[in-house]
PDB file of C-alpha atoms in Angstrom:
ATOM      1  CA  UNK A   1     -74.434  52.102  -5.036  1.00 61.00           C
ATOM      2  CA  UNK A   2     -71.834  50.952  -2.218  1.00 75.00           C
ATOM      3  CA  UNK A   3     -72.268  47.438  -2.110  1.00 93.00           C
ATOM      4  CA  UNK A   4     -70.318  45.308   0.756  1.00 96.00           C
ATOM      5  CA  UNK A   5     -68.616  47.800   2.778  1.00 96.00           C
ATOM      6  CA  UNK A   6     -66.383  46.859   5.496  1.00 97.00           C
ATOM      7  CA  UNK A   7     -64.622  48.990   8.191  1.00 96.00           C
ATOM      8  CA  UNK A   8     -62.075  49.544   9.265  1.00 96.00           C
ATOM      9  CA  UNK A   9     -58.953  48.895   6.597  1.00 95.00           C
ATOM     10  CA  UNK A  10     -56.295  48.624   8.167  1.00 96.00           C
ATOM     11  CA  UNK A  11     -55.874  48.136  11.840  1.00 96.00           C
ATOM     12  CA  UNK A  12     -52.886  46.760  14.242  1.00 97.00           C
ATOM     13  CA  UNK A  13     -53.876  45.296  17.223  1.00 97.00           C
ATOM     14  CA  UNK A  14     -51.715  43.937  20.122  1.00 97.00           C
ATOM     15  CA  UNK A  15     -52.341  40.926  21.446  1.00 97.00           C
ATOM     16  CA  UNK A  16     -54.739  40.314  23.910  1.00 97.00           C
ATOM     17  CA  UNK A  17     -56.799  43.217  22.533  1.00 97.00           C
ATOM     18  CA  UNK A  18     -60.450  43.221  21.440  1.00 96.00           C
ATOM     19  CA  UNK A  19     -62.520  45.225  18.643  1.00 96.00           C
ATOM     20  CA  UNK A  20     -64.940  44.221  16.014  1.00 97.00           C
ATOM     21  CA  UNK A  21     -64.797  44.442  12.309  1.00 98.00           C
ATOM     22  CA  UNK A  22     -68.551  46.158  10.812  1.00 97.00           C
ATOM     23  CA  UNK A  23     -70.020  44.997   7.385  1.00 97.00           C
ATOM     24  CA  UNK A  24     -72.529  46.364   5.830  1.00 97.00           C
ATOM     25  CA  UNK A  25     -74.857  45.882   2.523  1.00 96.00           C
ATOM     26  CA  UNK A  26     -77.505  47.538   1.088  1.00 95.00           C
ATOM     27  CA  UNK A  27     -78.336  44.840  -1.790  1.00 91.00           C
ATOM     28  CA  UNK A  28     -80.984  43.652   0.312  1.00 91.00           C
ATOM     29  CA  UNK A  29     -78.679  40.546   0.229  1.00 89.00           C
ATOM     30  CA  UNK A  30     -80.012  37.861   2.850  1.00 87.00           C
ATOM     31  CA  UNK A  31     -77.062  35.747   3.571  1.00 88.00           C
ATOM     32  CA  UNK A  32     -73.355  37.100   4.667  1.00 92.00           C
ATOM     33  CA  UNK A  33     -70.343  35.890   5.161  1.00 93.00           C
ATOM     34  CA  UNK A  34     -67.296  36.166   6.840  1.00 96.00           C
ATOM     35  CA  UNK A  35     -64.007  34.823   5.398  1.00 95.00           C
ATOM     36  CA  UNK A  36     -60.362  35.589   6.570  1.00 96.00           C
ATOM     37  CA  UNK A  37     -57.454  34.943   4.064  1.00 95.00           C
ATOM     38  CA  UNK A  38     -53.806  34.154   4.740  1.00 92.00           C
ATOM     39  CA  UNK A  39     -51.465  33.230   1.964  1.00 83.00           C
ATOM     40  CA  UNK A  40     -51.946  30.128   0.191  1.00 75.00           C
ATOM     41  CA  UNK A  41     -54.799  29.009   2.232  1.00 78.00           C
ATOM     42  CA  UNK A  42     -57.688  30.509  -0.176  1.00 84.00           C
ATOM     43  CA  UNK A  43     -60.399  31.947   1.765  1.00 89.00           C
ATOM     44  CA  UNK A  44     -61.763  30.482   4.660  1.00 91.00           C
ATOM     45  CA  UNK A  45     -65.181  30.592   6.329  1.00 90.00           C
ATOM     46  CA  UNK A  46     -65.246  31.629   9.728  1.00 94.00           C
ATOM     47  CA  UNK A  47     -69.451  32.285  10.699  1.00 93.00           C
ATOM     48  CA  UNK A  48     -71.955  32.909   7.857  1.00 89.00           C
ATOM     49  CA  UNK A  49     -75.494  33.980   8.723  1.00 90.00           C
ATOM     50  CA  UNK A  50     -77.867  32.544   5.837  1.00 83.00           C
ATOM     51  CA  UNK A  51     -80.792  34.835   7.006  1.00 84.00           C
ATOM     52  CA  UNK A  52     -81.539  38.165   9.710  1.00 86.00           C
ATOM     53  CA  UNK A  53     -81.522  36.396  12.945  1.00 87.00           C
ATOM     54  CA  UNK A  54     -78.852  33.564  12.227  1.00 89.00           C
ATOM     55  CA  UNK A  55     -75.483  32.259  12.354  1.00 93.00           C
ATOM     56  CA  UNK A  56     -73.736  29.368  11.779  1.00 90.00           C
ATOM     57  CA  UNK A  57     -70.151  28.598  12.049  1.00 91.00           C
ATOM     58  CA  UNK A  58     -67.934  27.906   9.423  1.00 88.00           C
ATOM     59  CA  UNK A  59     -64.609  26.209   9.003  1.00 87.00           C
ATOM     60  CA  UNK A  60     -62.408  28.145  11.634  1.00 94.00           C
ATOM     61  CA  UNK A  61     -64.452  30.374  13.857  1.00 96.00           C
ATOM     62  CA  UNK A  62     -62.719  29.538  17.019  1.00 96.00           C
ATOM     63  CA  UNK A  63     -61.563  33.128  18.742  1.00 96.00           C
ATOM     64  CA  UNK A  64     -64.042  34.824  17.061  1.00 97.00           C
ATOM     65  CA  UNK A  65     -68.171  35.543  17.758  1.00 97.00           C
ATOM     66  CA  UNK A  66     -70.244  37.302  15.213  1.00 97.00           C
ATOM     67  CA  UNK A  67     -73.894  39.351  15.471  1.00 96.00           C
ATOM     68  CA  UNK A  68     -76.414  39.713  12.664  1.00 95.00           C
ATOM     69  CA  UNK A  69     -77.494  43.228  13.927  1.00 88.00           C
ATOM     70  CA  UNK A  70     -80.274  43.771  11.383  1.00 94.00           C
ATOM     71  CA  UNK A  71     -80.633  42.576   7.664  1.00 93.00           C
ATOM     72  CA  UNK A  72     -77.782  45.022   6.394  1.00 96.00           C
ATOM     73  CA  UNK A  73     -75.264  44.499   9.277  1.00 96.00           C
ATOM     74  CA  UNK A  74     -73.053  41.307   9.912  1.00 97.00           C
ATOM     75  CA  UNK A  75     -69.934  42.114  12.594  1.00 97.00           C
ATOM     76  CA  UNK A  76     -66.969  40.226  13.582  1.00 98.00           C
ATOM     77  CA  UNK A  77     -65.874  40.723  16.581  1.00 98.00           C
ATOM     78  CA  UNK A  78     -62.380  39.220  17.942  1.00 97.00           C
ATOM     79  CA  UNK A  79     -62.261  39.255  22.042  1.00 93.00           C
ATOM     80  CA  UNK A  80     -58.650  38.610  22.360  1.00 96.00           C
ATOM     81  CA  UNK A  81     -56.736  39.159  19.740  1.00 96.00           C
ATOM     82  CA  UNK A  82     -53.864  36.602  18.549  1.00 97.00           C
ATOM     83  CA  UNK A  83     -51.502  36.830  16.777  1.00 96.00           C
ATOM     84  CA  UNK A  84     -52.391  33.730  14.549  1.00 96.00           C
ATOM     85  CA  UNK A  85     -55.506  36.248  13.773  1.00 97.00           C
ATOM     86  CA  UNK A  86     -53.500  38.359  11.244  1.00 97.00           C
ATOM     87  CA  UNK A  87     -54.682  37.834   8.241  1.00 97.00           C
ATOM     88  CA  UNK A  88     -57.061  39.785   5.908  1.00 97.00           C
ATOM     89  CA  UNK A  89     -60.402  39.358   6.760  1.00 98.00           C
ATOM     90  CA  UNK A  90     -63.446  39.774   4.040  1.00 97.00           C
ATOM     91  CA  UNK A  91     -66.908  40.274   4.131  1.00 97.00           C
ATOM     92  CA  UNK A  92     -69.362  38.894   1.659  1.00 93.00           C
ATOM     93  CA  UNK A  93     -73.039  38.797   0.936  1.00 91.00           C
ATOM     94  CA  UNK A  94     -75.211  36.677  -1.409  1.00 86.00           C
ATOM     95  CA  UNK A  95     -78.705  37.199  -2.636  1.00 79.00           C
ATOM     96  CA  UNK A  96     -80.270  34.534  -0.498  1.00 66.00           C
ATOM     97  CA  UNK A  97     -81.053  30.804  -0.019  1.00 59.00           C
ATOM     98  CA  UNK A  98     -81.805  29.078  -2.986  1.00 57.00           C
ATOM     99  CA  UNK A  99     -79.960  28.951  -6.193  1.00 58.00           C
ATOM    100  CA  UNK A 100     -76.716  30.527  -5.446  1.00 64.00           C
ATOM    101  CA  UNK A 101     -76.120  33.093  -8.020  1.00 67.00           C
ATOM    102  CA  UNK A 102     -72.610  35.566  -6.912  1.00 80.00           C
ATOM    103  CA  UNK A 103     -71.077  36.588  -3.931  1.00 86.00           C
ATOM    104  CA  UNK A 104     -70.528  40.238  -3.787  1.00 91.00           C
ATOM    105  CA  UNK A 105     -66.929  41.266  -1.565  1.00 94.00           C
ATOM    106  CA  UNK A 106     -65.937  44.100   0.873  1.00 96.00           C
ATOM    107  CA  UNK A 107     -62.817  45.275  -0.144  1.00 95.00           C
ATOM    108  CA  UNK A 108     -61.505  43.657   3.095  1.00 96.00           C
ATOM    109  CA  UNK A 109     -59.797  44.630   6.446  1.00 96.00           C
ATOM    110  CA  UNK A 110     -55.699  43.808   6.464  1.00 96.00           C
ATOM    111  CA  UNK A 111     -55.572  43.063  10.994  1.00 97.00           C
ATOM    112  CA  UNK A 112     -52.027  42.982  11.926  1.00 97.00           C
ATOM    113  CA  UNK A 113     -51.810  41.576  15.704  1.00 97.00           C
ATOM    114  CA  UNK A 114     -48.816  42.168  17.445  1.00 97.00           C
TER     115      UNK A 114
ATOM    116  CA  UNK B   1     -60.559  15.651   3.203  1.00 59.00           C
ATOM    117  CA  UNK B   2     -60.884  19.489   2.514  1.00 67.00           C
ATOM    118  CA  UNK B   3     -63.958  20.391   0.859  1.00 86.00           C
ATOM    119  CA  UNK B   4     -62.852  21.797  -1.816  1.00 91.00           C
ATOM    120  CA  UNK B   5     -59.285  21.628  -3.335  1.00 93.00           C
ATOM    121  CA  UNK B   6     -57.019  23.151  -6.080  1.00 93.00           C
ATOM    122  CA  UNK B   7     -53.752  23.027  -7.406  1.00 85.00           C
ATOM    123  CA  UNK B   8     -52.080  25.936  -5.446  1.00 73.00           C
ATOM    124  CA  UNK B   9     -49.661  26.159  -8.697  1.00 79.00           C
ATOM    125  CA  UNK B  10     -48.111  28.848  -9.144  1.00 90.00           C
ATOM    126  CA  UNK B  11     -49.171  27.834 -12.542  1.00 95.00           C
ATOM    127  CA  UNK B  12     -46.904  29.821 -15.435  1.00 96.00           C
ATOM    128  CA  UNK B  13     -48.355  30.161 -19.102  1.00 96.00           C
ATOM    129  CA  UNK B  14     -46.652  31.762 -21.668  1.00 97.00           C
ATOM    130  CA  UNK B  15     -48.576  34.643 -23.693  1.00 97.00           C
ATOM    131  CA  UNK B  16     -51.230  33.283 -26.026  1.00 97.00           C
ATOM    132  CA  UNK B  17     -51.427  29.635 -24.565  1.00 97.00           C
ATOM    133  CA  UNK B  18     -54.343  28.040 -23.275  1.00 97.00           C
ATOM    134  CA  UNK B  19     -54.216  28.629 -18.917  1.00 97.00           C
ATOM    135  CA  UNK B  20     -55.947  25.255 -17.256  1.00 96.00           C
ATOM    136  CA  UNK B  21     -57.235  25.290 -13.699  1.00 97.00           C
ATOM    137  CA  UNK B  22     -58.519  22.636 -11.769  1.00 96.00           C
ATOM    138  CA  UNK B  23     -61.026  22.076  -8.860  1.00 96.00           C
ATOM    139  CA  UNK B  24     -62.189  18.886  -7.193  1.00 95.00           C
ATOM    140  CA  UNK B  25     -65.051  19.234  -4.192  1.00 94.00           C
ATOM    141  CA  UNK B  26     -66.214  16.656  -1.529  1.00 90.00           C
ATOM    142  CA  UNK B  27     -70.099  16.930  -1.196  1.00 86.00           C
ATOM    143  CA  UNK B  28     -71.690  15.018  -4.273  1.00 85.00           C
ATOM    144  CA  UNK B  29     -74.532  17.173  -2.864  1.00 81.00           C
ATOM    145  CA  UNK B  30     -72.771  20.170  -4.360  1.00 84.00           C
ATOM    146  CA  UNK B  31     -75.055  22.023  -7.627  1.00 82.00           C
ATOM    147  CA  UNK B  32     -73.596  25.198  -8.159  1.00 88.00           C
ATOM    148  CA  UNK B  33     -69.559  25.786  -8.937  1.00 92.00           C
ATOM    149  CA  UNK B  34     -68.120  29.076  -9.420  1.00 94.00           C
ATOM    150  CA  UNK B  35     -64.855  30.718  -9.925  1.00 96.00           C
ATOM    151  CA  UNK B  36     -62.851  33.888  -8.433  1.00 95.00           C
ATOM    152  CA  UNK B  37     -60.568  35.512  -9.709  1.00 96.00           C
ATOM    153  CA  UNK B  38     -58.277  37.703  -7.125  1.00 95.00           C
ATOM    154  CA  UNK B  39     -55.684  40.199  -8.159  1.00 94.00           C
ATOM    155  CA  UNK B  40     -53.146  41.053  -5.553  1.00 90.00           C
ATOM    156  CA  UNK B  41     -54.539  43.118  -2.538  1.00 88.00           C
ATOM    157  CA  UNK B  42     -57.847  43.028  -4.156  1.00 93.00           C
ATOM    158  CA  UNK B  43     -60.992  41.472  -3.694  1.00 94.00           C
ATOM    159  CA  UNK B  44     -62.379  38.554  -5.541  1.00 94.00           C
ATOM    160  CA  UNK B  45     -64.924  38.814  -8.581  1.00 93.00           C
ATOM    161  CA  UNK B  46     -66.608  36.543 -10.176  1.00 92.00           C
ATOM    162  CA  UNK B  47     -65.711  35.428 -13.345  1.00 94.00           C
ATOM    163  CA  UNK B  48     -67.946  31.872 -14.367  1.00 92.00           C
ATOM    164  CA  UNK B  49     -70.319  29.886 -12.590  1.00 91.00           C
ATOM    165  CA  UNK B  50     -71.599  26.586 -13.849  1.00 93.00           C
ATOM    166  CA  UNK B  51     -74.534  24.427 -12.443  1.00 89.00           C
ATOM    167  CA  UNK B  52     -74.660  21.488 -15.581  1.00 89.00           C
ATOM    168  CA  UNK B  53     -72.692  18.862 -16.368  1.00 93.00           C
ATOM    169  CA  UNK B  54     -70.600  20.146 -19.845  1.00 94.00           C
ATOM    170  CA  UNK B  55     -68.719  23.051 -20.867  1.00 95.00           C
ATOM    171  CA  UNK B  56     -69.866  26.577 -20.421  1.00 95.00           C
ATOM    172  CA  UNK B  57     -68.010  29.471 -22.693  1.00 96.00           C
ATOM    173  CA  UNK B  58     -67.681  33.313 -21.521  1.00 95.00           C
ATOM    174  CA  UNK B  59     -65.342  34.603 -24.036  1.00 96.00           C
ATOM    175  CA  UNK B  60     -62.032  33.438 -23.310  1.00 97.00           C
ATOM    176  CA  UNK B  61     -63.156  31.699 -20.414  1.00 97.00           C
ATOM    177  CA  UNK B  62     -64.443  27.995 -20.672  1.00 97.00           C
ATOM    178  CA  UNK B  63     -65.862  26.412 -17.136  1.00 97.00           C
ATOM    179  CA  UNK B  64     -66.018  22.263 -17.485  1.00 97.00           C
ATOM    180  CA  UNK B  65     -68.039  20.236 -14.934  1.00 96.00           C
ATOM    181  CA  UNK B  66     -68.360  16.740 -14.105  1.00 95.00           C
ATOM    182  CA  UNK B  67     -70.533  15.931 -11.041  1.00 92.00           C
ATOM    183  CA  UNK B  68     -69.533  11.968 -11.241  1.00 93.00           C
ATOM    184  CA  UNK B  69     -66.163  12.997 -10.829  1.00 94.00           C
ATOM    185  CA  UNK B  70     -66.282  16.014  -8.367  1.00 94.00           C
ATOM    186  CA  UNK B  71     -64.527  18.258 -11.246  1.00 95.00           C
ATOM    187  CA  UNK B  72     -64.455  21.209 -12.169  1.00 96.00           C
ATOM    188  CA  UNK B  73     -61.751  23.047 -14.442  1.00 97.00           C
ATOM    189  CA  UNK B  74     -61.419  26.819 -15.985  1.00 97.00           C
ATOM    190  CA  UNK B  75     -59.623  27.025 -19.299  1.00 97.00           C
ATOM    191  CA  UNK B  76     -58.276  30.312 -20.180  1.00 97.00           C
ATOM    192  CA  UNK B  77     -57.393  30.538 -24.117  1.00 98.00           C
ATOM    193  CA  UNK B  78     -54.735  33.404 -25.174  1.00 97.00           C
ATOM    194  CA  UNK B  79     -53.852  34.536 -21.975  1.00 97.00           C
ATOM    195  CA  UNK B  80     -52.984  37.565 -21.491  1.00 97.00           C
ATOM    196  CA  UNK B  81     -50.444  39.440 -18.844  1.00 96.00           C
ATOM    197  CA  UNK B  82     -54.117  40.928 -17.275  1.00 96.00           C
ATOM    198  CA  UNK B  83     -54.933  37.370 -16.602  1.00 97.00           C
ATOM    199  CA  UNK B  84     -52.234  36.796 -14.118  1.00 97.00           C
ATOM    200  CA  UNK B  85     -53.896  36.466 -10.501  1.00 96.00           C
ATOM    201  CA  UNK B  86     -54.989  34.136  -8.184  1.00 94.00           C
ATOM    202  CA  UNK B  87     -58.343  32.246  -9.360  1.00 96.00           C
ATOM    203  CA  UNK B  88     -60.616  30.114  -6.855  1.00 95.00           C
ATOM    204  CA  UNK B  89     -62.935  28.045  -6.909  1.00 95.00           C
ATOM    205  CA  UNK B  90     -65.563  27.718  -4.850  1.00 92.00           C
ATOM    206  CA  UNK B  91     -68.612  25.442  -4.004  1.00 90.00           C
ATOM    207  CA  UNK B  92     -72.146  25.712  -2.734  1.00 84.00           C
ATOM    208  CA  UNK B  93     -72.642  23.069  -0.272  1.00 75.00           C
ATOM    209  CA  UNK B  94     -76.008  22.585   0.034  1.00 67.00           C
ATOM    210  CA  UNK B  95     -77.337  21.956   3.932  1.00 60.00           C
ATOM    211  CA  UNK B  96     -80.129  20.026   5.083  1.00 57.00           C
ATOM    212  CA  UNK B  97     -82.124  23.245   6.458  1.00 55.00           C
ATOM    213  CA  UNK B  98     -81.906  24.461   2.922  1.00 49.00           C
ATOM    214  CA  UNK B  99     -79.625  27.386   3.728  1.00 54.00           C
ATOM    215  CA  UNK B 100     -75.920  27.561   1.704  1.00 64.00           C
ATOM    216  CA  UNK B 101     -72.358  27.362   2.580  1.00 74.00           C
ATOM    217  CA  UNK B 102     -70.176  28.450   0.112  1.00 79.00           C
ATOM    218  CA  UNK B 103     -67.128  27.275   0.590  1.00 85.00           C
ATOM    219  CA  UNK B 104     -63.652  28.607  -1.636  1.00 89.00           C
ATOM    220  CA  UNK B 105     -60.797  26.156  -2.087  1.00 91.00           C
ATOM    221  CA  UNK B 106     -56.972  27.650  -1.591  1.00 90.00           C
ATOM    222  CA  UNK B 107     -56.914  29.055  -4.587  1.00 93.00           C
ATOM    223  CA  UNK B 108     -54.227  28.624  -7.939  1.00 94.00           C
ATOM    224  CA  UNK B 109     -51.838  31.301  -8.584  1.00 94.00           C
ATOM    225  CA  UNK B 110     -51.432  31.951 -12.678  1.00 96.00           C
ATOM    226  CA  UNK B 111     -48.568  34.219 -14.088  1.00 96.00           C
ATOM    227  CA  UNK B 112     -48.577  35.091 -17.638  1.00 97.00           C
ATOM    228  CA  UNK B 113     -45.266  35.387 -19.074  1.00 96.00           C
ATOM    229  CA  UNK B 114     -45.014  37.941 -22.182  1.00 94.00           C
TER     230      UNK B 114
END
């Protein structure tokens, strides 16, 4: 049972460079999330996507876009990287709308941009 | 206002005490509180989650909630060295097309000194 996995790692990226971070879950989960984390600032939302077919933008999504590919599959992509985007980035998907019940975690990607 | 908010601490308990975390959130909308707790490097996991006004008691752990006030607090009784991490709290803000945002505040670093 894998859960939330997230791909790749680890990556460096200089700046001005693009790529896209995959999720996937196979809880059957409808909503996912994507957070990024930097020390002392908690996890933040960037885009969520409450259902196949949706997303919504969170509290900092600026230089980033997101696709809900398919039920299982939520990507993040960054077009040109920053370096303001380091940071460790974490996927997360929740049973659905309606009573929120537990978020279930990737084990997160650590993006260096140089 | 941020949504949600914590003391970012770091918080230091001695061995055995009682740990006490707080959490205040912005949308009186808000029904369902949870909170995180994050080792270093790791991902989150759930540890409480609390939809009632009162006190709700998982072993060590005791979640508190008071909607008039926009509270919520995690006590920790004899904490242990394992307990030192980050905790967060987060909120479910509820949205007017009936999908959630959960949202995490910054989080409160705990270290238990033996």
């Amino acid at each position: 049972n894998a859960g939330v996995t997230q791909t790749p790692k680890f990556q460096v990226l200089k700046t001005g460079q693009s790529m896209t971070l995959q999720c996937a879950q196979d809880m059957n989960h409808n909503s996912m999330y994507w957070y990024r984390q930097d020390p002392g600032m908690g996890l933040r939302l960037i885009y969520y996507s409450a259902s196949e077919g949706t997303t919504d933008k969170g509290e900092v999504p600026n230089g980033y876009n997101v696709s809900r590919l398919n039920k299982r599959e939520f990507s993040l992509r960054l077009e040109s990287a920053a370096p303001s985007q380091t940071s460790v980035y974490f996927c997360a998907s929740i049973p659905g709308q309606g009573p929120y019940t537990e978020a279930f975690f990737g084990q997160g990607t650590r993006l260096t941009v140089v | 206002q941020k949504e949600v908010e914590q003391n970012s601490g770091p918080l230091s308990v001695p061995e055995g005490a009682i740990a006490s975390l707080n959490c205040t959130y912005s949308d009186r909308g808000s029904q369902s509180f949870f909170w995180y707790r994050q080792y270093s490097g790791k991902s989150p996991e759930l540890i409480m989650s609390i939809y009632s006004n009162g006190d709700k008691e998982d072993g060590r752990f005791t979640a508190q909630l008071n909607k008039a006030s926009q509270y919520v607090s995690l006590l920790i009784r004899d904490s242990q060295p394992s307990d030192s991490a980050t905790y967060l709290c987060a909120v479910n803000i509820e949205l007017k097309t009936s999908y959630d945002k959960v949202i995490f505040g910054p989080g409160t670093s705990l270290s238990v000194i033996p």
